[in-house]
Short mmCIF file of C-alpha atoms in Angstrom, two decimals:
data_model
loop_
_atom_site.label_atom_id
_atom_site.label_comp_id
_atom_site.label_asym_id
_atom_site.label_seq_id
_atom_site.Cartn_x
_atom_site.Cartn_y
_atom_site.Cartn_z
CA MET X 1 22.55 63.61 -20.23
CA SER X 2 20.05 63.83 -23.44
CA SER X 3 17.54 65.40 -23.91
CA HIS X 4 14.43 64.06 -25.10
CA PRO X 5 11.82 62.08 -23.42
CA ALA X 6 12.46 58.16 -22.91
CA HIS X 7 9.62 57.94 -24.21
CA SER X 8 10.45 59.62 -27.75
CA PRO X 9 12.51 58.54 -30.88
CA SER X 10 15.85 60.69 -31.10
CA LYS X 11 15.53 63.82 -34.15
CA THR X 12 18.40 61.72 -35.99
CA THR X 13 15.99 58.33 -35.95
CA ALA X 14 13.01 59.65 -37.86
CA TYR X 15 12.61 58.84 -41.60
CA VAL X 16 14.44 60.70 -44.59
CA PRO X 17 14.12 60.32 -47.55
CA SER X 18 17.20 58.47 -49.40
CA ASN X 19 17.67 61.98 -51.99
CA SER X 20 18.72 63.92 -49.27
CA VAL X 21 21.64 60.60 -49.03
CA PHE X 22 22.09 59.51 -52.12
CA LYS X 23 23.00 61.43 -55.81
CA GLU X 24 19.65 61.59 -57.17
CA ASP X 25 21.35 59.75 -60.51
CA ILE X 26 23.16 56.16 -59.36
CA PHE X 27 20.15 54.20 -60.85
CA ARG X 28 20.02 56.05 -64.13
CA GLY X 29 20.12 53.49 -66.81
CA LYS X 30 18.57 50.42 -64.55
CA VAL X 31 15.84 48.47 -64.73
CA LEU X 32 14.17 47.37 -61.24
CA PHE X 33 12.07 43.68 -61.58
CA CYS X 34 9.38 43.81 -58.32
CA THR X 35 7.16 40.65 -57.62
CA GLY X 36 4.33 42.52 -55.31
CA GLY X 37 5.96 46.05 -56.51
CA GLY X 38 1.48 47.21 -56.59
CA THR X 39 1.10 47.55 -52.80
CA GLY X 40 2.44 48.64 -49.66
CA ILE X 41 5.73 48.73 -48.63
CA CYS X 42 6.83 47.38 -52.21
CA GLN X 43 5.27 49.97 -54.51
CA LYS X 44 7.48 52.37 -52.05
CA MET X 45 10.41 50.62 -52.52
CA VAL X 46 9.89 50.73 -56.03
CA GLU X 47 9.06 54.26 -55.81
CA ALA X 48 12.49 55.10 -53.98
CA VAL X 49 14.02 53.77 -56.83
CA MET X 50 12.96 54.95 -59.73
CA ARG X 51 12.68 57.92 -57.66
CA HIS X 52 17.05 57.16 -58.43
CA GLY X 53 16.80 57.09 -62.30
CA ALA X 54 15.62 53.48 -62.99
CA SER X 55 13.37 52.07 -64.61
CA ALA X 56 10.83 49.50 -63.00
CA PHE X 57 8.82 46.43 -64.04
CA ILE X 58 6.05 45.60 -61.62
CA PHE X 59 4.53 42.40 -61.21
CA GLY X 60 0.95 40.83 -58.57
CA ARG X 61 -2.33 38.99 -59.78
CA ARG X 62 -4.23 42.70 -60.32
CA GLU X 63 -4.19 43.72 -63.11
CA ASN X 64 -6.29 46.89 -62.25
CA VAL X 65 -4.30 47.25 -59.38
CA LEU X 66 -0.85 46.94 -60.77
CA HIS X 67 -2.31 49.80 -63.10
CA LEU X 68 -2.90 52.43 -61.37
CA ALA X 69 0.46 51.74 -59.40
CA ALA X 70 2.39 52.15 -62.38
CA SER X 71 0.55 54.49 -63.54
CA ALA X 72 1.53 56.84 -60.77
CA LEU X 73 4.98 55.13 -59.71
CA SER X 74 5.44 57.02 -63.75
CA THR X 75 3.40 60.44 -62.91
CA ASP X 76 5.77 60.60 -59.44
CA THR X 77 8.88 59.74 -60.17
CA LEU X 78 9.11 60.96 -63.91
CA GLN X 79 10.10 57.30 -64.78
CA ARG X 80 9.14 54.56 -66.97
CA CYS X 81 6.66 51.74 -65.30
CA SER X 82 5.34 48.94 -66.73
CA TYR X 83 3.21 46.08 -65.35
CA ALA X 84 2.35 41.83 -65.48
CA ALA X 85 0.42 40.19 -64.13
CA GLY X 86 0.04 36.52 -63.38
CA ASP X 87 0.82 34.41 -60.10
CA VAL X 88 4.03 34.10 -58.67
CA ARG X 89 3.67 30.12 -57.79
CA SER X 90 3.94 30.02 -61.58
CA VAL X 91 7.51 30.09 -62.79
CA GLU X 92 5.72 30.02 -66.49
CA SER X 93 3.36 33.11 -65.84
CA LEU X 94 6.88 34.79 -64.33
CA GLU X 95 8.62 33.95 -67.62
CA LYS X 96 6.23 35.44 -70.01
CA ALA X 97 6.60 38.26 -67.20
CA VAL X 98 10.34 38.95 -67.40
CA ALA X 99 10.32 38.30 -71.23
CA LYS X 100 7.90 41.56 -71.03
CA CYS X 101 10.06 43.70 -69.27
CA ILE X 102 12.61 42.61 -71.49
CA ALA X 103 11.18 43.64 -74.18
CA GLU X 104 10.09 46.92 -72.81
CA PHE X 105 13.77 47.69 -71.50
CA GLY X 106 16.04 45.13 -72.83
CA ARG X 107 17.87 44.03 -69.33
CA ILE X 108 17.38 43.64 -66.03
CA ASP X 109 19.28 44.96 -62.71
CA PHE X 110 17.69 44.61 -59.82
CA VAL X 111 15.30 42.31 -59.12
CA ILE X 112 12.58 42.28 -55.59
CA SER X 113 11.07 39.33 -54.07
CA GLY X 114 8.60 40.90 -52.66
CA ALA X 115 4.83 38.89 -52.77
CA ALA X 116 3.32 37.42 -49.73
CA GLY X 117 0.67 36.80 -47.83
CA ASN X 118 0.19 36.93 -44.09
CA PHE X 119 -3.11 36.32 -41.27
CA LEU X 120 -3.31 34.84 -37.66
CA CYS X 121 -4.13 31.63 -37.53
CA PRO X 122 -3.13 29.07 -34.47
CA ILE X 123 -1.34 25.88 -35.89
CA ASP X 124 -4.51 23.46 -35.13
CA GLN X 125 -6.71 25.71 -37.34
CA LEU X 126 -4.16 25.77 -39.67
CA SER X 127 -5.02 24.03 -42.78
CA SER X 128 -2.95 21.69 -44.37
CA ASN X 129 -4.32 23.93 -47.43
CA ALA X 130 -3.85 27.35 -46.05
CA PHE X 131 0.16 26.35 -45.23
CA LYS X 132 0.60 25.29 -48.24
CA SER X 133 -1.04 28.39 -50.06
CA VAL X 134 1.58 30.34 -48.39
CA VAL X 135 4.44 29.08 -48.62
CA GLU X 136 4.34 28.56 -51.95
CA ILE X 137 3.64 32.32 -52.47
CA ASP X 138 6.50 33.33 -50.67
CA LEU X 139 8.82 31.03 -50.61
CA LEU X 140 8.61 28.87 -54.37
CA GLY X 141 7.07 32.26 -55.74
CA THR X 142 10.67 33.56 -54.07
CA TYR X 143 12.44 31.00 -56.23
CA ASN X 144 10.06 31.27 -59.12
CA THR X 145 11.54 35.05 -59.74
CA VAL X 146 14.89 34.16 -58.78
CA LYS X 147 14.98 31.19 -61.43
CA ALA X 148 13.02 33.85 -63.99
CA THR X 149 15.56 36.99 -63.99
CA LEU X 150 18.46 35.04 -63.22
CA PRO X 151 20.12 34.12 -66.99
CA HIS X 152 19.19 38.90 -67.26
CA ILE X 153 21.21 39.36 -63.73
CA LYS X 154 24.08 37.16 -64.36
CA ALA X 155 24.41 39.29 -68.16
CA SER X 156 24.04 42.56 -66.01
CA GLN X 157 26.02 41.46 -62.76
CA GLY X 158 23.02 42.94 -61.37
CA SER X 159 21.66 41.87 -57.04
CA PHE X 160 18.83 40.54 -55.55
CA ILE X 161 16.32 41.59 -52.59
CA SER X 162 14.57 39.33 -51.15
CA VAL X 163 11.66 40.75 -48.86
CA SER X 164 11.61 37.97 -45.45
CA ALA X 165 10.37 38.84 -41.41
CA THR X 166 11.78 38.69 -38.50
CA LEU X 167 8.68 36.60 -36.86
CA HIS X 168 11.01 33.78 -37.59
CA TYR X 169 14.05 34.12 -34.50
CA TYR X 170 12.12 33.39 -32.40
CA GLY X 171 9.58 31.48 -31.66
CA THR X 172 5.83 33.67 -33.18
CA PRO X 173 2.60 32.88 -32.13
CA LEU X 174 -0.22 32.32 -35.26
CA GLN X 175 2.19 32.80 -37.57
CA ALA X 176 4.26 29.30 -38.14
CA HIS X 177 3.12 29.69 -41.60
CA VAL X 178 4.23 32.55 -42.24
CA SER X 179 7.54 31.93 -40.23
CA SER X 180 8.18 28.98 -41.78
CA ALA X 181 7.91 30.50 -45.55
CA LYS X 182 10.71 33.65 -44.30
CA ALA X 183 12.92 31.15 -42.74
CA GLY X 184 12.84 29.40 -46.55
CA VAL X 185 13.38 32.57 -48.32
CA ASP X 186 16.02 33.82 -45.83
CA ALA X 187 17.89 30.20 -46.52
CA LEU X 188 17.89 31.10 -50.18
CA SER X 189 18.91 34.58 -50.48
CA GLN X 190 22.63 33.01 -48.67
CA ALA X 191 22.79 29.56 -50.94
CA LEU X 192 22.21 32.11 -54.74
CA ALA X 193 24.41 34.83 -52.93
CA VAL X 194 27.73 31.95 -52.59
CA GLU X 195 26.12 30.23 -55.18
CA PHE X 196 26.66 33.56 -58.01
CA GLY X 197 28.78 35.49 -56.07
CA PRO X 198 31.50 34.85 -58.38
CA HIS X 199 29.64 35.89 -60.71
CA GLY X 200 28.85 39.48 -59.63
CA ILE X 201 25.28 39.31 -58.55
CA ARG X 202 24.91 40.15 -54.81
CA SER X 203 22.16 38.43 -53.31
CA ASN X 204 19.84 40.16 -49.82
CA VAL X 205 17.54 40.09 -47.73
CA ILE X 206 15.66 43.17 -46.06
CA ALA X 207 13.85 41.88 -43.03
CA PRO X 208 10.53 45.01 -41.89
CA GLY X 209 9.21 44.54 -38.44
CA LEU X 210 6.49 45.52 -37.84
CA ILE X 211 6.06 49.52 -40.36
CA GLY X 212 3.08 51.58 -39.07
CA ASP X 213 1.87 53.02 -42.07
CA THR X 214 0.85 49.62 -44.35
CA GLU X 215 -2.47 47.55 -44.54
CA GLY X 216 -0.98 44.51 -42.93
CA PHE X 217 -0.53 46.51 -39.31
CA THR X 218 -3.80 47.74 -39.35
CA ARG X 219 -4.86 44.06 -39.64
CA LEU X 220 -2.32 41.60 -37.81
CA SER X 221 -2.52 43.90 -34.92
CA THR X 222 -4.99 46.42 -32.45
CA PRO X 223 -4.21 49.40 -30.20
CA GLU X 224 -3.11 47.49 -27.17
CA SER X 225 -0.87 45.17 -29.18
CA GLN X 226 0.34 49.01 -30.74
CA LYS X 227 1.16 50.32 -26.98
CA THR X 228 2.78 46.92 -25.53
CA ILE X 229 5.05 46.31 -28.56
CA LEU X 230 5.84 50.34 -29.34
CA LYS X 231 7.84 50.01 -25.94
CA ASN X 232 9.60 47.23 -26.70
CA ILE X 233 11.00 49.24 -29.69
CA PRO X 234 14.36 50.80 -28.85
CA LEU X 235 13.89 53.74 -31.42
CA ARG X 236 10.70 54.32 -29.52
CA ARG X 237 8.63 53.85 -32.68
CA PHE X 238 6.91 52.01 -36.06
CA GLY X 239 8.61 51.69 -38.92
CA THR X 240 7.43 53.08 -42.30
CA ARG X 241 7.92 52.04 -46.02
CA GLY X 242 10.27 54.78 -46.20
CA ASP X 243 12.63 53.22 -44.05
CA ILE X 244 12.44 49.60 -46.01
CA ALA X 245 12.40 52.36 -49.24
CA ASN X 246 16.07 53.36 -47.66
CA ALA X 247 17.61 50.34 -47.06
CA THR X 248 16.67 49.09 -50.33
CA VAL X 249 18.37 51.85 -52.08
CA PHE X 250 21.16 51.48 -50.33
CA LEU X 251 21.75 47.87 -51.00
CA PHE X 252 21.54 48.02 -54.89
CA SER X 253 24.07 51.13 -55.06
CA PRO X 254 27.12 50.90 -55.51
CA ALA X 255 27.64 51.35 -51.88
CA ALA X 256 26.77 48.14 -50.64
CA SER X 257 28.83 46.24 -53.42
CA TYR X 258 30.73 44.64 -50.87
CA ILE X 259 27.48 43.54 -49.63
CA THR X 260 25.74 39.69 -49.89
CA GLY X 261 24.74 36.79 -48.22
CA THR X 262 23.28 39.28 -45.92
CA ILE X 263 19.91 39.93 -43.70
CA LEU X 264 19.63 43.35 -43.26
CA ILE X 265 16.95 43.83 -40.26
CA CYS X 266 14.94 46.77 -39.97
CA ASP X 267 12.94 46.69 -37.08
CA GLY X 268 14.26 49.47 -34.82
CA GLY X 269 16.18 47.49 -32.56
CA GLU X 270 12.62 45.09 -31.50
CA HIS X 271 14.05 41.45 -32.19
CA HIS X 272 16.71 42.05 -30.04
CA THR X 273 13.62 42.94 -27.35
CA ARG X 274 10.50 40.78 -27.86
CA THR X 275 9.22 38.63 -25.65
CA PRO X 276 6.01 36.50 -25.49
CA ALA X 277 4.95 39.04 -23.48
CA SER X 278 4.24 41.16 -26.58
CA PHE X 279 1.51 40.32 -27.24
CA GLY X 280 -0.57 40.67 -25.55
CA ASP X 281 -2.13 37.18 -24.66
CA SER X 282 -1.09 34.64 -21.89
CA ASP X 283 -3.15 31.91 -24.75
CA PRO X 284 -3.07 33.68 -28.17
CA THR X 285 -5.07 30.76 -29.99
CA LYS X 286 -7.69 32.19 -27.92
CA GLN X 287 -8.01 35.35 -29.74
CA ASP X 288 -10.78 37.03 -32.47
CA LEU X 289 -8.72 36.22 -35.40
CA ASN X 290 -11.77 36.64 -37.71
CA LYS X 291 -10.31 41.18 -38.62
CA THR X 292 -7.20 39.47 -39.54
CA LYS X 293 -8.17 38.26 -42.76
CA LYS X 294 -8.34 40.01 -45.65
CA PRO X 295 -12.29 40.38 -47.14
CA SER X 296 -11.63 38.77 -50.78
CA SER X 297 -8.46 36.41 -48.82
CA LYS X 298 -8.64 32.42 -50.15
CA LEU X 299 -6.45 31.40 -47.36
#
């Protein structure tokens, strides 16, 4: 019988840094291009790849945030990190960023499509513009990133990772916009894997569950809903940004050389157990949703 209480995670499920498993130089000489890499989960993904020897180029909308992130990433990892500001909804903006990346680093080996937007809203209150904005950022943004970087990934026989979610595996209230966008991201990644596998290119998806050390976790959930959801996670803990970073290192590494067209779900098993009751309200459309929007959000 296990000595661990039923409500506590086993020590074997706790997060450990990737450099305790993988060699620190496995990505030496490689270059990562990442959208959304200035904050949150994607910044941690970039950091992990850099800690294994890669240089990085991050892309996002806020130049001041990117400047600070690139400086911190370089200082923390002792690797080079550059950036460009722009909008993933504009393929021209991405093409300029990719050109800058090539001018500075000479190649691109890995691509992370991570730019995203989210808020809670019932369908009857969701404007067409808000729905369109999320789909354009998440899905069109991923497509534009692939289009802009694909010639260079073909040259390096590199690898794509798209950041998705688990919301669309079942009907998730208040998330129709994001669920629709992420379902498209999954389909796009799989088509990319099949079309360009013969060129030596791999394409996979990482689908995070609830990641506790993020701004979105705090904004989109309440202490009450967190308690309910935690009971439904078989590993009995919320994920961390480091968990997603570890999955990134694995999928980009030679250890995953025969893995493509796959969705790697990182949610502690929650997608097997979630029910409508997980959301803690018999009528989710009656929730106060004002606090779930970022103060600066235009959606």
